[in-house]
XYZ file of C-alpha atoms in Angstrom:
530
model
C 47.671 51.618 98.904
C 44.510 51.507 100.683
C 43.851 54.355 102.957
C 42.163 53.896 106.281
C 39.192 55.604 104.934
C 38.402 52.659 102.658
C 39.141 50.118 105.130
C 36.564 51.605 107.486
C 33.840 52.721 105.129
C 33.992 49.991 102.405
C 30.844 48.219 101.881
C 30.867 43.670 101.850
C 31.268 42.831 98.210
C 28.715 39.641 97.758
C 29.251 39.346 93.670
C 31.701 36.422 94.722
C 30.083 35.205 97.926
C 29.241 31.418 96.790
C 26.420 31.649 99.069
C 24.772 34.551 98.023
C 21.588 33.841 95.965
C 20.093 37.120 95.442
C 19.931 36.538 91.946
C 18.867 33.032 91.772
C 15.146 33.913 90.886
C 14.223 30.255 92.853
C 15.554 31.160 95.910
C 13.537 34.402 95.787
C 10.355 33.206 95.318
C 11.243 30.671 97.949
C 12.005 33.958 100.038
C 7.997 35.186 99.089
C 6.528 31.878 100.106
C 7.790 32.304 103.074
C 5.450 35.178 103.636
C 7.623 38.176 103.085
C 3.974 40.453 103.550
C 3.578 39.276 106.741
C 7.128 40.643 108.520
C 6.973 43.622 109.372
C 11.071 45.264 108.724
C 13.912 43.938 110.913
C 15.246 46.534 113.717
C 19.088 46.537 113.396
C 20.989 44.896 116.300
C 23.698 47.425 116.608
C 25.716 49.421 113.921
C 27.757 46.441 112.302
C 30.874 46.619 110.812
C 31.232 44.110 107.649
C 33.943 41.310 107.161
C 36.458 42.524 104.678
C 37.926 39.450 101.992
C 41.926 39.361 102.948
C 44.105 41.161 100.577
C 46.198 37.481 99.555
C 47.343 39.405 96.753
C 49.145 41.928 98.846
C 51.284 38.586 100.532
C 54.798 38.366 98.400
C 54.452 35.559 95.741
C 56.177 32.737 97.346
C 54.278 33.085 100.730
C 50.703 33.743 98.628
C 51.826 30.478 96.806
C 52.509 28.573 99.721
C 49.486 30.102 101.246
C 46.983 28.911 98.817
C 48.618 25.444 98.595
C 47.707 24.779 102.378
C 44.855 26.248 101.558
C 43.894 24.285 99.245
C 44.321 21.296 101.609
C 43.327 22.194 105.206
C 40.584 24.432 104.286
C 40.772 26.431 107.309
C 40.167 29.988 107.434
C 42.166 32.409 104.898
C 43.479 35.002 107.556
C 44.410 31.872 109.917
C 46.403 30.192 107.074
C 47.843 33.879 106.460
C 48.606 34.522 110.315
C 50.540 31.503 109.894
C 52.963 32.377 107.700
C 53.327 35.477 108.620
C 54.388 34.271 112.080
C 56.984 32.097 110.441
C 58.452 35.186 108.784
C 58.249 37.056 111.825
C 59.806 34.203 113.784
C 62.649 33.616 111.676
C 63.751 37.333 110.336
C 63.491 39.249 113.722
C 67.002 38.180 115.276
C 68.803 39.234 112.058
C 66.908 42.769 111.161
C 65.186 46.121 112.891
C 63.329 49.072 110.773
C 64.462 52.719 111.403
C 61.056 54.551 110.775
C 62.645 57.990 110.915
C 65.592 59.670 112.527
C 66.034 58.307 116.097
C 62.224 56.093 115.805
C 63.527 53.057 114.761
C 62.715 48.927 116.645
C 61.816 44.937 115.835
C 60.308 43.648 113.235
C 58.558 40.416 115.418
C 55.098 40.376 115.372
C 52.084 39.670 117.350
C 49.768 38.290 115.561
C 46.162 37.182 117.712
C 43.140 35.137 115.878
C 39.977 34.913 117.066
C 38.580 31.479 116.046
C 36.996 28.160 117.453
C 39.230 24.983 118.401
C 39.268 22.660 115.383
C 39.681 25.309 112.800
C 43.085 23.815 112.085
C 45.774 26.107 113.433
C 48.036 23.865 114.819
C 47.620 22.271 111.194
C 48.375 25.219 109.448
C 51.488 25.994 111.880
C 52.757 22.600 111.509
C 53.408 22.815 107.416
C 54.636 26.627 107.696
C 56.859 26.611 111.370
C 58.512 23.150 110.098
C 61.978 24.644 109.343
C 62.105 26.379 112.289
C 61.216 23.825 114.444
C 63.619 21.814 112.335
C 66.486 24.263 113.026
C 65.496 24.097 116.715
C 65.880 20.059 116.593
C 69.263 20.809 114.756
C 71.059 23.126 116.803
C 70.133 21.237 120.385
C 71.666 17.718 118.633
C 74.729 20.390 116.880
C 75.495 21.420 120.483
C 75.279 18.195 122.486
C 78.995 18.190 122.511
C 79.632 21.799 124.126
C 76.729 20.669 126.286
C 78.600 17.614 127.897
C 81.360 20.010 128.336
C 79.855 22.510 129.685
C 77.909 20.020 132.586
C 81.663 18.030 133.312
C 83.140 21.445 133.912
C 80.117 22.539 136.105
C 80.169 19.473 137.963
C 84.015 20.144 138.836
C 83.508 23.724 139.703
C 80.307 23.185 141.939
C 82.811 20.277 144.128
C 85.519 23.099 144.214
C 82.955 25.923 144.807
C 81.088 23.766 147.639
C 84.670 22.624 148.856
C 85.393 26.156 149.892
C 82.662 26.998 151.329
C 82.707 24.233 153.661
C 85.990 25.479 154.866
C 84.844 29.005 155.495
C 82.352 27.724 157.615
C 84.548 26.094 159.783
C 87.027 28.405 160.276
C 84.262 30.021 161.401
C 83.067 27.894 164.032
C 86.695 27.451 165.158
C 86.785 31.717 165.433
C 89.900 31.516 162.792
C 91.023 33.689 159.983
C 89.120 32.986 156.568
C 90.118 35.772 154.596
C 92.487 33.597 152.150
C 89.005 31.374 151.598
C 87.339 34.188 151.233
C 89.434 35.746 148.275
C 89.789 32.021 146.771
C 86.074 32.134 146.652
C 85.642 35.530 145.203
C 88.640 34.228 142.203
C 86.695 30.736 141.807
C 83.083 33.036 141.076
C 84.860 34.408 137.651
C 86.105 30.913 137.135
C 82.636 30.121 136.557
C 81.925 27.592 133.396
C 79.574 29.801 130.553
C 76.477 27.380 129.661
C 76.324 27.855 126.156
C 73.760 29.185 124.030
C 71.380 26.690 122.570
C 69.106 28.392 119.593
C 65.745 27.776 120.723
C 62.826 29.434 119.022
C 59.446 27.406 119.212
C 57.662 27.682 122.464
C 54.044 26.971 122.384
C 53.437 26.804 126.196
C 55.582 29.163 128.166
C 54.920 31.967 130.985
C 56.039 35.054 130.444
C 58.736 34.719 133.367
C 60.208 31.837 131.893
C 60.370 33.315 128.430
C 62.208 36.467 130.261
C 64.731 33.882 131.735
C 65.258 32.081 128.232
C 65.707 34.832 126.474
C 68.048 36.803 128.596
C 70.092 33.343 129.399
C 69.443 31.099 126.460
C 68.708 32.406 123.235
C 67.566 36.316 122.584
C 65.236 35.308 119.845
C 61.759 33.482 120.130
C 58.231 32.617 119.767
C 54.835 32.036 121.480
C 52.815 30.067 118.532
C 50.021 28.319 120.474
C 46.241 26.982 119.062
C 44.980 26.806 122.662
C 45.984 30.570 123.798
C 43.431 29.780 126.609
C 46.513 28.216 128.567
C 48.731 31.068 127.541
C 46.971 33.942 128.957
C 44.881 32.137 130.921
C 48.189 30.475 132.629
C 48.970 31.431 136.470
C 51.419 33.651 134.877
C 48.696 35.817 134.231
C 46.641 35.751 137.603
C 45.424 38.770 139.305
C 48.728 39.003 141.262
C 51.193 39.130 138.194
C 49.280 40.015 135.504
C 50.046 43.959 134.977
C 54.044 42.935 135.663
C 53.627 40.005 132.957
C 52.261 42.362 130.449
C 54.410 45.008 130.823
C 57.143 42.379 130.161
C 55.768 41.276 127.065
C 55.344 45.100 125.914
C 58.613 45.537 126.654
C 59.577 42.083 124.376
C 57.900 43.814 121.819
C 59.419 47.250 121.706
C 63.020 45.421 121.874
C 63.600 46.901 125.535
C 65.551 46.356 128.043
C 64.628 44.453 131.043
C 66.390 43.759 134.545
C 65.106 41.110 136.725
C 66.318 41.529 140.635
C 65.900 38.727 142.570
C 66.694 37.953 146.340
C 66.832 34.066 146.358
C 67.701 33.206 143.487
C 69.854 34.945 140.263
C 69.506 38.283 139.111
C 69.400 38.884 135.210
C 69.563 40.780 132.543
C 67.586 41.123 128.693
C 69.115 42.739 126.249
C 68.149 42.894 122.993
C 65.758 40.485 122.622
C 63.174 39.905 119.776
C 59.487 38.141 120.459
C 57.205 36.831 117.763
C 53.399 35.650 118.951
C 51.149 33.879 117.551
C 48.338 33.101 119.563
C 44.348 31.559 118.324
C 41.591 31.491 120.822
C 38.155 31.421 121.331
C 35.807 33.997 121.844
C 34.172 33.452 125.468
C 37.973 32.648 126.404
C 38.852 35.587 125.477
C 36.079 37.993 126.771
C 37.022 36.355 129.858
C 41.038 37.259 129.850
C 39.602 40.600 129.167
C 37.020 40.739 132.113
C 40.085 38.916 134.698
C 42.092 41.652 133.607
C 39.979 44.113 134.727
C 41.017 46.395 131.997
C 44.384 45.975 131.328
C 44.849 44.002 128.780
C 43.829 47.035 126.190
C 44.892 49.548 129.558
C 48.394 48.518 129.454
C 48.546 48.512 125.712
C 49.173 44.988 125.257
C 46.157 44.381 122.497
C 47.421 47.591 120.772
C 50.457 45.525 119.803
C 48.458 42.753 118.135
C 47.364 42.552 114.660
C 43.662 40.656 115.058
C 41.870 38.485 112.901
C 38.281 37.466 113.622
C 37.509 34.951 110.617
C 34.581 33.315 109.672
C 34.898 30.000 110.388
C 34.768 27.280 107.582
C 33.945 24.101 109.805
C 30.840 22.288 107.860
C 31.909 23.478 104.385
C 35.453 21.796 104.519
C 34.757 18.929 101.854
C 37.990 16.019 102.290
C 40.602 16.960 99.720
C 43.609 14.256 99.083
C 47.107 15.698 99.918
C 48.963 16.859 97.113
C 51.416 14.286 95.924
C 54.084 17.517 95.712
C 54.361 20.471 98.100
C 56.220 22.921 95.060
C 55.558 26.186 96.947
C 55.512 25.390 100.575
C 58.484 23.203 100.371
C 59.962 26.260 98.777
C 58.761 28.460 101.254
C 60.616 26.359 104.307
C 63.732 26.137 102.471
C 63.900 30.213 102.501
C 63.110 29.781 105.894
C 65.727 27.633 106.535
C 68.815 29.646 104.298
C 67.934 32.528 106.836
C 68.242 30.588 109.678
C 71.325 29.180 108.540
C 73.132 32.726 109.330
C 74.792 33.294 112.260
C 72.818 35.599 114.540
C 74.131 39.052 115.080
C 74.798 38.169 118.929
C 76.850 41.167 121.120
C 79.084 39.616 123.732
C 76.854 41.099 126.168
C 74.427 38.396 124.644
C 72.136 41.465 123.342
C 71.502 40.930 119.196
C 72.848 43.775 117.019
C 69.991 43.169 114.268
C 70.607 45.289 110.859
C 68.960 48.204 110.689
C 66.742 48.558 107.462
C 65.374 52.139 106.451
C 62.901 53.074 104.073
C 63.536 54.307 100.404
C 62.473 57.570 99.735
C 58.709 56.495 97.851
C 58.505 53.972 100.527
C 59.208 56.886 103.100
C 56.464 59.001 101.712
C 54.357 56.209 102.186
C 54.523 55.298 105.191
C 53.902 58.983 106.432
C 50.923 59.075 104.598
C 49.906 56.098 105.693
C 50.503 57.214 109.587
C 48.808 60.636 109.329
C 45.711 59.081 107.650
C 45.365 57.305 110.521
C 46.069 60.512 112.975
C 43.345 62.182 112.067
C 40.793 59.273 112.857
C 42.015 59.064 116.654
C 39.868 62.500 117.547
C 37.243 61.923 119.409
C 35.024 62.401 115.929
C 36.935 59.958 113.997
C 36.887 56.384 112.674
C 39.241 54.910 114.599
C 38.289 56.395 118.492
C 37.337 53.511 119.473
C 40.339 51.519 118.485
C 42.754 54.245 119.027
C 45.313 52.321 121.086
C 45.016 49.635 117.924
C 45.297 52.611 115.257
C 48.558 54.277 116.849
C 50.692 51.089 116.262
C 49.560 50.111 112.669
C 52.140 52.265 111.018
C 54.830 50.730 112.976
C 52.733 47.362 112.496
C 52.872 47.949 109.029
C 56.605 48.962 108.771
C 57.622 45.860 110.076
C 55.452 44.044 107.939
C 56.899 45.387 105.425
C 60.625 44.905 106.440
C 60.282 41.194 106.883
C 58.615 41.126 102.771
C 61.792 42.474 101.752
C 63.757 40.580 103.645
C 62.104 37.150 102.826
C 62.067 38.031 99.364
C 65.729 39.065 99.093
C 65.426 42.799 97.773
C 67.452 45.357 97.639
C 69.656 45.014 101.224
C 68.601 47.336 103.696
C 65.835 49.364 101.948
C 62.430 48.694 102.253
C 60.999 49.677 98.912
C 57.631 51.615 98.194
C 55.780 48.186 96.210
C 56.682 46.031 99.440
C 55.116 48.864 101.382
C 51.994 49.484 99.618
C 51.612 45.805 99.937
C 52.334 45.886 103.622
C 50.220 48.205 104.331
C 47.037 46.960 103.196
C 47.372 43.660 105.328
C 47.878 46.226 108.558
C 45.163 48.196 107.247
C 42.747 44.887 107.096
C 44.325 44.137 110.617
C 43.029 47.144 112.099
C 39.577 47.227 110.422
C 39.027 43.494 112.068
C 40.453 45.169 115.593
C 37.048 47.707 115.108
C 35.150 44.531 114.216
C 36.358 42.738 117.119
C 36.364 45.154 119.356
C 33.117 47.379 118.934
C 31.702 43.935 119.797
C 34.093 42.646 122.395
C 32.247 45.632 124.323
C 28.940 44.821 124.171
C 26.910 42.883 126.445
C 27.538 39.372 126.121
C 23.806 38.676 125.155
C 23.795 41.049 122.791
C 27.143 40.125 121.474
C 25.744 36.314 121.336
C 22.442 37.255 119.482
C 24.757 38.786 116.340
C 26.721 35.610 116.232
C 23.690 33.858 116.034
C 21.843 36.351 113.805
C 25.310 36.215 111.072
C 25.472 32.103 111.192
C 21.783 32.110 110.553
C 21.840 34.278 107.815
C 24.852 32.487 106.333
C 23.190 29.081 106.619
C 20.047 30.485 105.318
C 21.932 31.903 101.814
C 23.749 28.478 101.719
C 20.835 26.262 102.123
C 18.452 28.521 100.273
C 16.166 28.384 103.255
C 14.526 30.593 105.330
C 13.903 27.829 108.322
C 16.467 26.316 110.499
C 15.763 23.705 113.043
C 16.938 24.676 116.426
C 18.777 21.266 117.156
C 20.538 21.791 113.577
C 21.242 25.205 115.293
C 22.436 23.335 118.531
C 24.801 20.937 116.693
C 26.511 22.995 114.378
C 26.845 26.914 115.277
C 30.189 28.375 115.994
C 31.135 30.119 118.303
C 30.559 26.596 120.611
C 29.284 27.992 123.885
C 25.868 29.486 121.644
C 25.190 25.300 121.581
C 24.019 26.044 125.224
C 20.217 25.564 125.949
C 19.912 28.842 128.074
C 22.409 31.109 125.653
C 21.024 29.982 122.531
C 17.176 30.898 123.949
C 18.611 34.071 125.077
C 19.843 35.477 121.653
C 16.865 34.271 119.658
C 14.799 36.046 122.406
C 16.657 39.475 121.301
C 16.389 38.401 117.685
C 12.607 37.915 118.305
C 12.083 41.381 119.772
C 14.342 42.983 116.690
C 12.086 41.130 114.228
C 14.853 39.055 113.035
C 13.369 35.067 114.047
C 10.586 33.857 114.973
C 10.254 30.875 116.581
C 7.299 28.052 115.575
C 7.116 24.842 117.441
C 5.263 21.375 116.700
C 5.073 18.785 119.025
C 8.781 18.618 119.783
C 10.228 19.975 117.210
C 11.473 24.066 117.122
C 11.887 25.940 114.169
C 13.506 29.352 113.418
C 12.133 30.808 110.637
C 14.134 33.823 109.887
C 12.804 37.311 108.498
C 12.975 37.049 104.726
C 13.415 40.751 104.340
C 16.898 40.394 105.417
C 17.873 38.119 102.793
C 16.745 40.631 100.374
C 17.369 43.987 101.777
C 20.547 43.261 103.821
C 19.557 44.793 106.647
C 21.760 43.952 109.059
């Protein structure tokens, strides 16, 4: 298992990076030409954190399999093909099973599961080939219950007549001054006479606001999901303005701690959640993002609703994403859904107060060990001295991250019932821990100044192009075209961060006739200095 340490400390591993050429002796001398005598060193923009490679091998074998098949394909981003599947598992085990952590500290498995990436990086793709059986099921179960549906509508229609009926008549023996107490009772008889709607499965939502999840939940279905590519319209919804934004978070902490929740209302009806389960899945964009963060003025990390999300913050692969032919056969992801499906196919552990009863998994005794270990690593990095300060909120919720993680692997792969065993831990746990050391990656930038958060995009895609290209001079409009994150393409962003890159020594900038060049410091290519 990897301990925290080594997720924070470990250094970027570039004997596999395809586009580092530190030993091809041509690029290097292409590196001298470039006049390597005549920079002086690069200043360091901040103190960086390095990308991590995601542990694939830690994901069980069928979902690594199916993994690497749509990988293989889509070519999008390993931790967003990951995230996907992950939220599939989430998605479709949460209704039928909780984790008991220790005596009396037990809760859901859903997950929330947040990626940082541009549009076009294939999301929606990726969630199309692993959310198919439960979207499936969802198209199933609404044409399965069109029946009980009809039913259900006739009988309302015949109540509503009676239940308008009577009211009609109290109201005039009230303008007539008469006795309406016998109307009165009949009405109070003909309220418990009320037709039940019944309870169509619904589990995809991929536009929703939190109140209307609340009401679906508590009066439709107890189990579901937010998967969305465009998160911008999720939390940037008017579910989230500055009016109802703290209440709307609170209710989707809540959702994820398996609470309780009681909704009064005066004009219209009042209702209870019990015993729901949430899953989300959310991708957006950066400047999106840093904006949700600056509406909320605080309280989207305040309120602890970013705590409860495992973040990835992948590179992105648009420009290297060579057109691969489908495969004629879909072995492992077709196997994948079908798993998906034979766990959807139980009937979900629904209390007749409409709360689920989930199964309560607990932890074998190695697997038990683990996991403490694994939480009081991370303990002692939350003082104000430690690794994990600055994500702290982030760091107190991996273990339970990681528990449930680990409970839907056993689950999925159809180990021993209602133990969660110390290899599907282990393996659990390093996919939190990666989760958490891109949460101090994301973070310990998402709190910098957006110009000098925009001049270390700039100065990584640069560097990245310059390693693939073998090249130590980029034109600006190639710049301009092709950078992600988008909003750098801007004329007046993109001059600011090369104007802090010029004063760290990073760029400079040459210009002929029309034409601008960047002509980055070759020192960095060979010392890494970053």
């Amino acid at each position: 298992m990897s301990t925290i340490s080594e997720v924070t400390l470990a250094k970027t591993d570039h004997g596999n990076d395809p586009n580092d050429n530190r030993n091809n002796p041509d690029y290097m001398d292409s590196i001298e030409l470039a006049g390597f005598g005549d920079w002086p060193a690069p200043q360091p923009l901040f103190a960086k954190i390095e990308a991590q490679p995601y542990p694939l091998d830690a994901l069980p074998e069928l979902v690594r399999s199916a993994v690497e098949e749509v990988l293989g394909f889509v070519k999008a981003p390993i931790p967003l093909v990951a995230c996907s599947a992950l939220a599939s598992l989430s998605l479709a085990i949460q209704a039928y099973t909780d984790i008991e952590r220790a005596n009396k500290l037990s809760g859901p498995t859903g997950l929330f599961l947040l990626t940082i990436a541009d549009s076009g990086e294939r999301k929606s793709t990726c969630d199309a080939f692993f959310m198919k059986a439960i979207q499936d099921y969802d198209a199933s179960q609404i044409k399965k219950m069109q029946p009980e549906l009809r039913d259900y509508v006739a009988k309302m229609t015949v109540w509503s007549a009676k239940h308008d009926g009577m009211k009609s008549k109290i109201k005039e023996m009230a303008k007539k001054g008469g006795d309406s107490q016998v109307q009165e009772e009949a009405l109070r008889d003909l309220e418990d006479e009320k037709p039940e709607k019944p309870r169509i499965p619904k589990l995809f939502y991929a536009d929703t606001t939190p109140e209307a999840l609340k009401w679906s939940l508590g009066k439709d279905w107890p189990s579901g999901g937010i998967i969305s590519s465009e998160a911008g319209l999720v939390l940037g919804s008017h579910g989230m303005n500055q009016e109802s934004i703290m209440r709307n978070l609170a209710t989707l902490n809540l959702l994820w701690d398996g609470a309780t929740i009681a909704t009064d209302r005066r004009t219209s009806e009042s209702f209870v959640v019990r015993g729901a389960r949430l899953t989300i899945a959310l991708q957006i964009q950066e400047a999106p993002l840093r904006n949700f963060v600056d509406h909320s003025d605080g309280l989207a990390r305040g309120t602890g609703f970013f705590s409860r999300f495992l973040v990835a913050w992948p590179e992105s692969t648009q420009g290297n994403r060579r057109f691969t032919e489908a495969p004629d056969t879909w072995l492992a992801l077709d196997t994948f859904n079908q798993r998906i499906s034979e766990i959807l196919s139980k009937q979900a552990p629904i209390g007749e107060d409409g709360a689920l009863k989930p199964q309560m998994f607990i932890f074998a005794p190695e697997a038990k060990a683990a996991w403490i270990s694994f939480h009081d690593t991370i303990e002692t990095e939350l003082r104000s001295d430690g690794d994990l300060f600055n994500v702290r909120d982030v760091a107190s919720k991996i273990a339970d991250n990681a528990a449930r993680i680990a409970t839907l692997f056993q689950v999925f792969e159809q180990r021993d019932s209602e133990r969660v065993e110390f290899e599907t831990f282990e393996s659990a746990s390093r996919i939190a821990a990666w989760h958490l050391h891109e949460a101090q990656r994301f973070y310990g930038e998402l709190v910098l100044p957006k110009e000098q958060a925009n001049a270390l995009r700039l100065d990584k895609w640069l560097l990245d192009y310059c390693r693939r290209e073998k090249t130590t001079v980029v034109s600006r409009r190639e710049v301009q075209r092709n950078i992600t994150p988008t909003h750098l393409r801007q004329g007046s962003l993109l001059t600011e961060a090369l104007t802090e890159l010029i004063e760290a020594d990073r760029v400079r900038i040459f210009q002929e006739e029309k034409r601008k060049d960047i002509h980055l410091n070759p020192k960095l290519l060979v010392e890494e200095l970053v």
